[in-house]
Every structure is written in C-alpha cells, then in structure tokens.
Amino acid sequence: MSVMQRARAIPGTGIDSGSGKPVRKSRKGVSLVDGRRPGFLTYGILLAFLIGSAYPLWWSTVIGSRSNEALGLDWPPLLPGGNFWSNAAEVFDTVPFWKALGNSILISGTITVSVVLFSTLAGYAFAKLKFRGNGILMVTVIATMAIPTQLGIIPLFMVMQRLGWTGEVGAVIVPSLVTAFGVFFMRQYLVDTIPDELIESARMDGANMIKTFWHVALPAARPAMAILSLFTFMMAWTDFMWPLLVLGTSNPTLQTALSQLQSARYVDYSVVLTGAVLATIPLLILFVLAGKQLISGIMQGAVKG
C-alpha cells in the first residue's frame, strides 16, 4: 500500500472511537451504534434548538418587510409583509451598501484563506514535528487567547496610524492573518488524526517535509479546515469594533455601514432589520454551499479509526 492509499484510509474506518464497536448505517443513512436509533427526545431537543435559532432571523424578516408601526401592535405579526424591497431600497440610498459589501467580502475572504493556511501549517508542526521548545511555544500561543482583544486596540491603532493605514482595508486584514485559536484547533485535530507511522512511512518512501504535508497531512486536515474556514469567515464578517475604529465611515464594512441606519434621532427599525437581513444572506448562502463539507467534518471528527 502506497503513502497516498494509506493517507486516504485514515478517516472513517467504521469503528466507534468511544466503544470500539462497529458503526452501521440504516437504509435512511442514520448512523447506528449497537442497532439503536435516535429517540423522540433527541429529535425534540434538536427541533427546539432549530426553532430557537431560526426565530430571530424570521422575526427580523417579518418586521423588515413591514412598516415601523408593526412593532407597536398588541400581537406581533408572524408572516412577512410587502415592504421588504422598499425598505431595502431605502437601505441602499442611506448607506454605501455595495461598497461596504465588497469590503466585507474582500476582508473576510482574505482573512479566511490566510488563517486556514497558516493555522494548518503551524498546527501540523506543533502536532507532528519534534523540535526544541515545542511545548513552550504551544503554551505561549494558548496563553495569548486569554488576553482580551480590547487591551490591544489602542497600541494597534497607533501602529496603523504610523504606517498610514488608517482608513484602508489592510488595517483590518493584517492583524487577523493568523489566530491563536486556529493554530490550537488544527493542532488538536491533527495530533490524533495522523498516525506517526504514516509520516515515517512517507519519509521512508523518499518524501520530504513539504510532500509529506501536501500528500498526508493536508487530505486528513480538510474536514477541520472546512470548519475553521466557516468559523473564521463568520467572525470576520460580523466583526464591528475594530473596523469601526480604523476605517471610519469613509470606507466601511457592511456591519459598520449598517450602524449608520440608527444614528439619527428617529430610528426606523423596519429599515434597520432589513439591513440586518441583507447582511445575513451571504452567510446563509455560504452555509448552504459548505453544509455538506461541514457535516462530514463534524462526523469525521466524532468517529475516527
């Protein structure tokens, strides 16, 4: 068996990691351990979580498709109205929506690619490469996660001001090119996913460090990379405080631009919620497109051979 064949055989062996018993699948694709199916209580809890998670978005859509008077009704409406597109047109006229959308896509996409790439490289090094100071460096990386982000805003803003980057999207991208959470997440995933024997076998076959990472570590890390990319994109997309400080209103992201909708004395909450729904649509599209990879990543992380 070659290195590539052994690498493909890592995940999904059909053995439950907790009990060591084989995992079977029913005709409908539901995983079964010892022949047991999820019960009524399991589906009830999942349904409650689904409704609780989807209701705020649905309520924002309902109010965003009506006038501001809908908030004063004794019984709030449950179905959307017919004012969504008129409210959306008011959003487009009030704030630079398309410019802010382009900035958000550029910032979130660049940060996601950079974080996933560097975190995978660093996570593989910490998980599988033996070098002096490995443990101390990993502890240092984890310790930085305990420092509140707010403590570094003032010195970081001073650095960006001296570089002349204030008002530029690079001031938002550069500080977030790699995260301690991403490194820790990938390290914890790879440390148990890739057997040491597989790496040694690749080296015996003549693969150097780069080829070993490309052909062995990268295929095994793809499920975790998919999950990390979704989380990173979502956090970069919803980031508000730092873009507001360093970009201002002249070159905003989508979140900071929408904050201008409620800066006046009279706030039309139907327009504000319409803007919130419009800002959520790209995230929903991303989750729909990457949902299959996300679920497979979670399942491969839960069931390992």
CSV table of C-alpha atoms in Angstrom, one decimal:
chain,number,residue,atom,x,y,z
A,1,MET,CA,0.0,0.0,0.0
A,2,SER,CA,1.4,3.4,-1.0
A,3,VAL,CA,1.6,6.5,1.1
A,4,MET,CA,-1.4,8.1,-0.8
A,5,GLN,CA,-3.5,4.9,-0.2
A,6,ARG,CA,-2.7,4.9,3.5
A,7,ALA,CA,-3.5,8.6,3.8
A,8,ARG,CA,-6.9,8.1,2.2
A,9,ALA,CA,-7.6,5.2,4.7
A,10,ILE,CA,-7.2,7.4,7.8
A,11,PRO,CA,-10.7,8.7,8.4
A,12,GLY,CA,-14.0,6.8,8.6
A,13,THR,CA,-12.9,3.2,9.4
A,14,GLY,CA,-16.4,2.3,10.6
A,15,ILE,CA,-15.3,1.8,14.2
A,16,ASP,CA,-16.8,3.9,17.0
A,17,SER,CA,-13.9,5.6,18.8
A,18,GLY,CA,-15.6,5.6,22.2
A,19,SER,CA,-16.8,2.0,22.4
A,20,GLY,CA,-14.7,0.2,19.8
A,21,LYS,CA,-17.8,-1.2,18.3
A,22,PRO,CA,-18.7,-1.2,14.6
A,23,VAL,CA,-20.9,1.6,13.4
A,24,ARG,CA,-23.7,0.5,11.0
A,25,LYS,CA,-25.9,2.7,8.8
A,26,SER,CA,-29.6,2.3,8.3
A,27,ARG,CA,-31.3,2.5,4.9
A,28,LYS,CA,-32.0,6.2,5.5
A,29,GLY,CA,-28.4,7.0,6.3
A,30,VAL,CA,-28.7,7.3,10.0
A,31,SER,CA,-25.7,6.0,11.9
A,32,LEU,CA,-26.4,3.2,14.3
A,33,VAL,CA,-24.3,2.0,17.2
A,34,ASP,CA,-25.5,-1.4,18.6
A,35,GLY,CA,-28.6,-1.0,16.4
A,36,ARG,CA,-30.0,2.0,18.3
A,37,ARG,CA,-31.7,4.9,16.6
A,38,PRO,CA,-32.0,8.5,17.9
A,39,GLY,CA,-35.2,8.7,20.0
A,40,PHE,CA,-38.1,11.1,20.2
A,41,LEU,CA,-36.3,13.2,22.9
A,42,THR,CA,-33.3,13.7,20.7
A,43,TYR,CA,-35.4,14.9,17.8
A,44,GLY,CA,-37.4,17.1,20.1
A,45,ILE,CA,-34.3,18.8,21.5
A,46,LEU,CA,-32.9,19.3,18.0
A,47,LEU,CA,-36.2,20.8,16.9
A,48,ALA,CA,-36.3,23.2,19.8
A,49,PHE,CA,-32.8,24.4,19.1
A,50,LEU,CA,-33.7,24.8,15.4
A,51,ILE,CA,-36.7,26.9,16.2
A,52,GLY,CA,-34.9,29.0,18.8
A,53,SER,CA,-32.0,29.6,16.4
A,54,ALA,CA,-34.2,30.5,13.3
A,55,TYR,CA,-36.8,32.6,15.0
A,56,PRO,CA,-34.7,35.8,15.4
A,57,LEU,CA,-33.9,35.8,11.7
A,58,TRP,CA,-37.5,35.1,10.8
A,59,TRP,CA,-38.7,37.8,13.1
A,60,SER,CA,-36.2,40.3,11.6
A,61,THR,CA,-37.5,39.3,8.1
A,62,VAL,CA,-41.1,39.8,9.2
A,63,ILE,CA,-40.5,43.2,10.7
A,64,GLY,CA,-38.2,44.2,7.9
A,65,SER,CA,-40.9,43.5,5.3
A,66,ARG,CA,-43.4,45.8,7.1
A,67,SER,CA,-43.5,49.3,8.4
A,68,ASN,CA,-42.2,50.6,11.7
A,69,GLU,CA,-45.8,50.5,13.2
A,70,ALA,CA,-45.7,46.7,13.2
A,71,LEU,CA,-43.6,46.9,16.4
A,72,GLY,CA,-46.4,48.7,18.3
A,73,LEU,CA,-49.1,46.0,17.6
A,74,ASP,CA,-50.5,44.1,20.6
A,75,TRP,CA,-49.8,40.8,18.8
A,76,PRO,CA,-46.7,40.8,16.7
A,77,PRO,CA,-47.2,39.6,13.1
A,78,LEU,CA,-46.0,36.2,12.1
A,79,LEU,CA,-45.9,36.5,8.3
A,80,PRO,CA,-43.9,38.8,6.1
A,81,GLY,CA,-45.5,41.9,4.6
A,82,GLY,CA,-44.9,43.6,1.3
A,83,ASN,CA,-42.5,46.4,2.1
A,84,PHE,CA,-39.2,44.5,2.1
A,85,TRP,CA,-38.0,45.8,-1.3
A,86,SER,CA,-39.0,49.4,-0.5
A,87,ASN,CA,-37.1,49.1,2.8
A,88,ALA,CA,-34.1,47.6,1.0
A,89,ALA,CA,-34.1,50.5,-1.5
A,90,GLU,CA,-34.0,52.9,1.5
A,91,VAL,CA,-31.1,51.0,2.9
A,92,PHE,CA,-29.2,51.3,-0.4
A,93,ASP,CA,-30.0,55.0,-0.5
A,94,THR,CA,-28.9,55.7,3.1
A,95,VAL,CA,-25.6,53.8,3.3
A,96,PRO,CA,-23.0,52.8,0.7
A,97,PHE,CA,-24.2,49.3,0.8
A,98,TRP,CA,-22.4,47.8,-2.3
A,99,LYS,CA,-19.1,49.4,-1.4
A,100,ALA,CA,-19.4,48.1,2.2
A,101,LEU,CA,-20.4,44.6,0.9
A,102,GLY,CA,-17.3,44.5,-1.4
A,103,ASN,CA,-15.1,45.5,1.5
A,104,SER,CA,-16.6,42.8,3.8
A,105,ILE,CA,-16.2,40.1,1.1
A,106,LEU,CA,-12.6,41.1,0.5
A,107,ILE,CA,-11.7,41.3,4.2
A,108,SER,CA,-13.5,38.2,5.2
A,109,GLY,CA,-12.2,36.1,2.3
A,110,THR,CA,-8.6,37.2,2.6
A,111,ILE,CA,-8.6,36.6,6.4
A,112,THR,CA,-10.2,33.2,6.0
A,113,VAL,CA,-7.7,31.9,3.4
A,114,SER,CA,-4.7,33.2,5.4
A,115,VAL,CA,-5.9,31.9,8.8
A,116,VAL,CA,-6.7,28.4,7.4
A,117,LEU,CA,-3.4,28.2,5.5
A,118,PHE,CA,-1.1,29.4,8.4
A,119,SER,CA,-3.1,27.6,11.1
A,120,THR,CA,-2.8,24.2,9.2
A,121,LEU,CA,0.9,24.7,8.7
A,122,ALA,CA,1.5,25.6,12.3
A,123,GLY,CA,-0.9,23.0,13.7
A,124,TYR,CA,0.9,20.3,11.7
A,125,ALA,CA,4.2,21.5,13.0
A,126,PHE,CA,3.1,21.5,16.6
A,127,ALA,CA,1.3,18.2,16.3
A,128,LYS,CA,3.8,16.0,14.4
A,129,LEU,CA,7.2,17.7,14.2
A,130,LYS,CA,9.6,17.3,17.1
A,131,PHE,CA,11.7,20.3,17.8
A,132,ARG,CA,13.1,22.1,20.9
A,133,GLY,CA,10.6,24.3,22.6
A,134,ASN,CA,7.5,22.8,21.0
A,135,GLY,CA,5.5,22.6,24.3
A,136,ILE,CA,6.6,26.1,25.5
A,137,LEU,CA,5.7,27.7,22.2
A,138,MET,CA,2.3,26.0,22.2
A,139,VAL,CA,1.5,27.1,25.7
A,140,THR,CA,2.5,30.7,24.7
A,141,VAL,CA,0.1,30.5,21.8
A,142,ILE,CA,-2.7,29.3,24.0
A,143,ALA,CA,-1.9,32.0,26.6
A,144,THR,CA,-2.5,34.7,24.0
A,145,MET,CA,-6.1,33.6,23.8
A,146,ALA,CA,-6.6,34.7,27.4
A,147,ILE,CA,-5.7,38.3,26.6
A,148,PRO,CA,-8.8,40.4,25.8
A,149,THR,CA,-8.8,41.9,22.3
A,150,GLN,CA,-9.8,45.3,23.7
A,151,LEU,CA,-6.4,45.6,25.5
A,152,GLY,CA,-4.5,45.8,22.2
A,153,ILE,CA,-6.8,48.2,20.3
A,154,ILE,CA,-5.0,51.4,21.4
A,155,PRO,CA,-1.4,50.3,20.6
A,156,LEU,CA,-2.6,48.6,17.4
A,157,PHE,CA,-4.4,51.7,16.3
A,158,MET,CA,-1.2,53.7,16.9
A,159,VAL,CA,0.8,51.3,14.8
A,160,MET,CA,-1.7,51.6,12.0
A,161,GLN,CA,-1.7,55.3,12.2
A,162,ARG,CA,2.1,55.5,12.0
A,163,LEU,CA,2.1,53.2,9.0
A,164,GLY,CA,-0.6,55.4,7.3
A,165,TRP,CA,-3.0,52.5,7.0
A,166,THR,CA,-6.0,54.1,8.8
A,167,GLY,CA,-9.0,54.1,6.5
A,168,GLU,CA,-7.6,51.2,4.4
A,169,VAL,CA,-8.9,47.7,4.5
A,170,GLY,CA,-5.3,46.4,5.0
A,171,ALA,CA,-5.5,47.7,8.6
A,172,VAL,CA,-8.3,45.2,9.2
A,173,ILE,CA,-6.8,42.3,7.3
A,174,VAL,CA,-3.1,42.3,8.5
A,175,PRO,CA,-3.8,42.0,12.3
A,176,SER,CA,-6.0,38.9,11.6
A,177,LEU,CA,-3.9,37.0,9.2
A,178,VAL,CA,-3.4,34.2,11.7
A,179,THR,CA,-5.2,33.4,15.0
A,180,ALA,CA,-4.2,31.5,18.1
A,181,PHE,CA,-7.5,29.7,18.1
A,182,GLY,CA,-6.9,28.5,14.5
A,183,VAL,CA,-3.4,27.1,15.4
A,184,PHE,CA,-4.8,25.4,18.6
A,185,PHE,CA,-7.8,24.0,16.7
A,186,MET,CA,-5.7,22.5,13.9
A,187,ARG,CA,-3.1,21.1,16.3
A,188,GLN,CA,-5.7,19.3,18.4
A,189,TYR,CA,-7.3,17.8,15.3
A,190,LEU,CA,-4.1,16.7,13.6
A,191,VAL,CA,-2.4,15.2,16.7
A,192,ASP,CA,-4.8,12.3,16.8
A,193,THR,CA,-5.9,12.1,13.1
A,194,ILE,CA,-2.5,11.3,11.5
A,195,PRO,CA,-0.6,8.3,12.9
A,196,ASP,CA,3.1,8.9,13.4
A,197,GLU,CA,3.8,5.6,11.5
A,198,LEU,CA,2.2,7.2,8.4
A,199,ILE,CA,4.6,10.1,8.5
A,200,GLU,CA,7.6,7.8,9.0
A,201,SER,CA,6.4,5.7,6.1
A,202,ALA,CA,6.2,8.7,3.8
A,203,ARG,CA,9.7,9.7,4.8
A,204,MET,CA,11.0,6.2,4.1
A,205,ASP,CA,9.4,6.4,0.6
A,206,GLY,CA,11.5,9.5,0.0
A,207,ALA,CA,9.0,12.3,0.6
A,208,ASN,CA,10.4,15.5,2.0
A,209,MET,CA,8.7,17.6,4.6
A,210,ILE,CA,6.7,19.6,2.0
A,211,LYS,CA,5.5,16.5,0.2
A,212,THR,CA,4.6,14.8,3.4
A,213,PHE,CA,2.5,17.8,4.4
A,214,TRP,CA,0.8,18.0,1.0
A,215,HIS,CA,0.1,14.3,0.5
A,216,VAL,CA,-0.5,13.1,4.0
A,217,ALA,CA,-1.4,16.0,6.4
A,218,LEU,CA,-3.5,18.2,4.0
A,219,PRO,CA,-6.0,15.5,2.9
A,220,ALA,CA,-6.5,14.4,6.5
A,221,ALA,CA,-7.0,18.1,7.6
A,222,ARG,CA,-9.6,19.0,5.1
A,223,PRO,CA,-12.6,18.5,7.3
A,224,ALA,CA,-11.1,20.6,10.1
A,225,MET,CA,-10.1,23.2,7.5
A,226,ALA,CA,-13.6,23.4,6.3
A,227,ILE,CA,-15.0,24.0,9.8
A,228,LEU,CA,-12.2,26.6,10.6
A,229,SER,CA,-12.9,28.4,7.4
A,230,LEU,CA,-16.6,28.8,8.2
A,231,PHE,CA,-16.0,30.0,11.7
A,232,THR,CA,-13.2,32.4,10.6
A,233,PHE,CA,-15.3,33.9,7.8
A,234,MET,CA,-18.3,34.3,10.1
A,235,MET,CA,-16.2,36.1,12.8
A,236,ALA,CA,-14.5,38.3,10.2
A,237,TRP,CA,-17.9,39.1,8.6
A,238,THR,CA,-19.5,40.1,11.9
A,239,ASP,CA,-16.6,42.0,13.3
A,240,PHE,CA,-17.7,45.5,14.2
A,241,MET,CA,-15.5,47.3,16.8
A,242,TRP,CA,-12.0,47.3,15.1
A,243,PRO,CA,-13.3,48.1,11.6
A,244,LEU,CA,-15.4,51.0,13.1
A,245,LEU,CA,-12.3,52.5,14.7
A,246,VAL,CA,-9.7,52.0,12.0
A,247,LEU,CA,-11.9,52.5,8.9
A,248,GLY,CA,-14.4,55.0,10.0
A,249,THR,CA,-17.4,55.9,7.8
A,250,SER,CA,-15.5,56.8,4.6
A,251,ASN,CA,-14.5,53.2,3.8
A,252,PRO,CA,-16.8,51.0,5.9
A,253,THR,CA,-17.5,47.3,6.1
A,254,LEU,CA,-21.1,46.1,5.9
A,255,GLN,CA,-21.5,45.9,9.7
A,256,THR,CA,-20.2,49.5,10.3
A,257,ALA,CA,-22.2,50.8,7.4
A,258,LEU,CA,-25.5,49.4,8.8
A,259,SER,CA,-24.8,51.1,12.1
A,260,GLN,CA,-25.4,54.4,10.3
A,261,LEU,CA,-29.1,53.4,9.8
A,262,GLN,CA,-29.8,54.0,13.5
A,263,SER,CA,-27.6,57.1,14.1
A,264,ALA,CA,-30.4,59.6,13.6
A,265,ARG,CA,-32.9,60.8,16.2
A,266,TYR,CA,-35.7,58.8,14.8
A,267,VAL,CA,-34.9,55.2,14.1
A,268,ASP,CA,-36.9,53.2,11.6
A,269,TYR,CA,-36.4,49.7,12.9
A,270,SER,CA,-38.0,48.1,9.9
A,271,VAL,CA,-35.2,49.6,7.7
A,272,VAL,CA,-32.6,48.6,10.3
A,273,LEU,CA,-33.8,45.0,10.4
A,274,THR,CA,-34.0,44.9,6.6
A,275,GLY,CA,-30.3,45.8,6.5
A,276,ALA,CA,-29.6,43.1,9.1
A,277,VAL,CA,-31.3,40.5,7.0
A,278,LEU,CA,-29.4,41.6,3.8
A,279,ALA,CA,-26.1,41.3,5.7
A,280,THR,CA,-27.1,37.8,6.8
A,281,ILE,CA,-27.9,36.5,3.4
A,282,PRO,CA,-24.2,35.9,2.3
A,283,LEU,CA,-23.6,33.9,5.5
A,284,LEU,CA,-26.7,31.7,4.8
A,285,ILE,CA,-25.5,31.1,1.2
A,286,LEU,CA,-22.1,30.1,2.5
A,287,PHE,CA,-23.5,27.7,5.0
A,288,VAL,CA,-25.8,26.1,2.3
A,289,LEU,CA,-22.9,25.7,-0.1
A,290,ALA,CA,-20.5,24.3,2.5
A,291,GLY,CA,-23.0,22.5,4.6
A,292,LYS,CA,-22.1,19.0,3.3
A,293,GLN,CA,-18.4,19.6,4.0
A,294,LEU,CA,-19.2,20.9,7.5
A,295,ILE,CA,-21.3,17.9,8.4
A,296,SER,CA,-18.7,15.5,7.1
A,297,GLY,CA,-16.0,17.3,9.1
A,298,ILE,CA,-18.0,17.0,12.3
A,299,MET,CA,-18.7,13.3,11.7
A,300,GLN,CA,-15.1,12.5,10.9
A,301,GLY,CA,-14.1,14.3,14.0
A,302,ALA,CA,-16.5,12.3,16.1
A,303,VAL,CA,-15.8,8.9,14.5
A,304,LYS,CA,-12.1,8.2,13.9
A,305,GLY,CA,-10.3,5.0,13.2
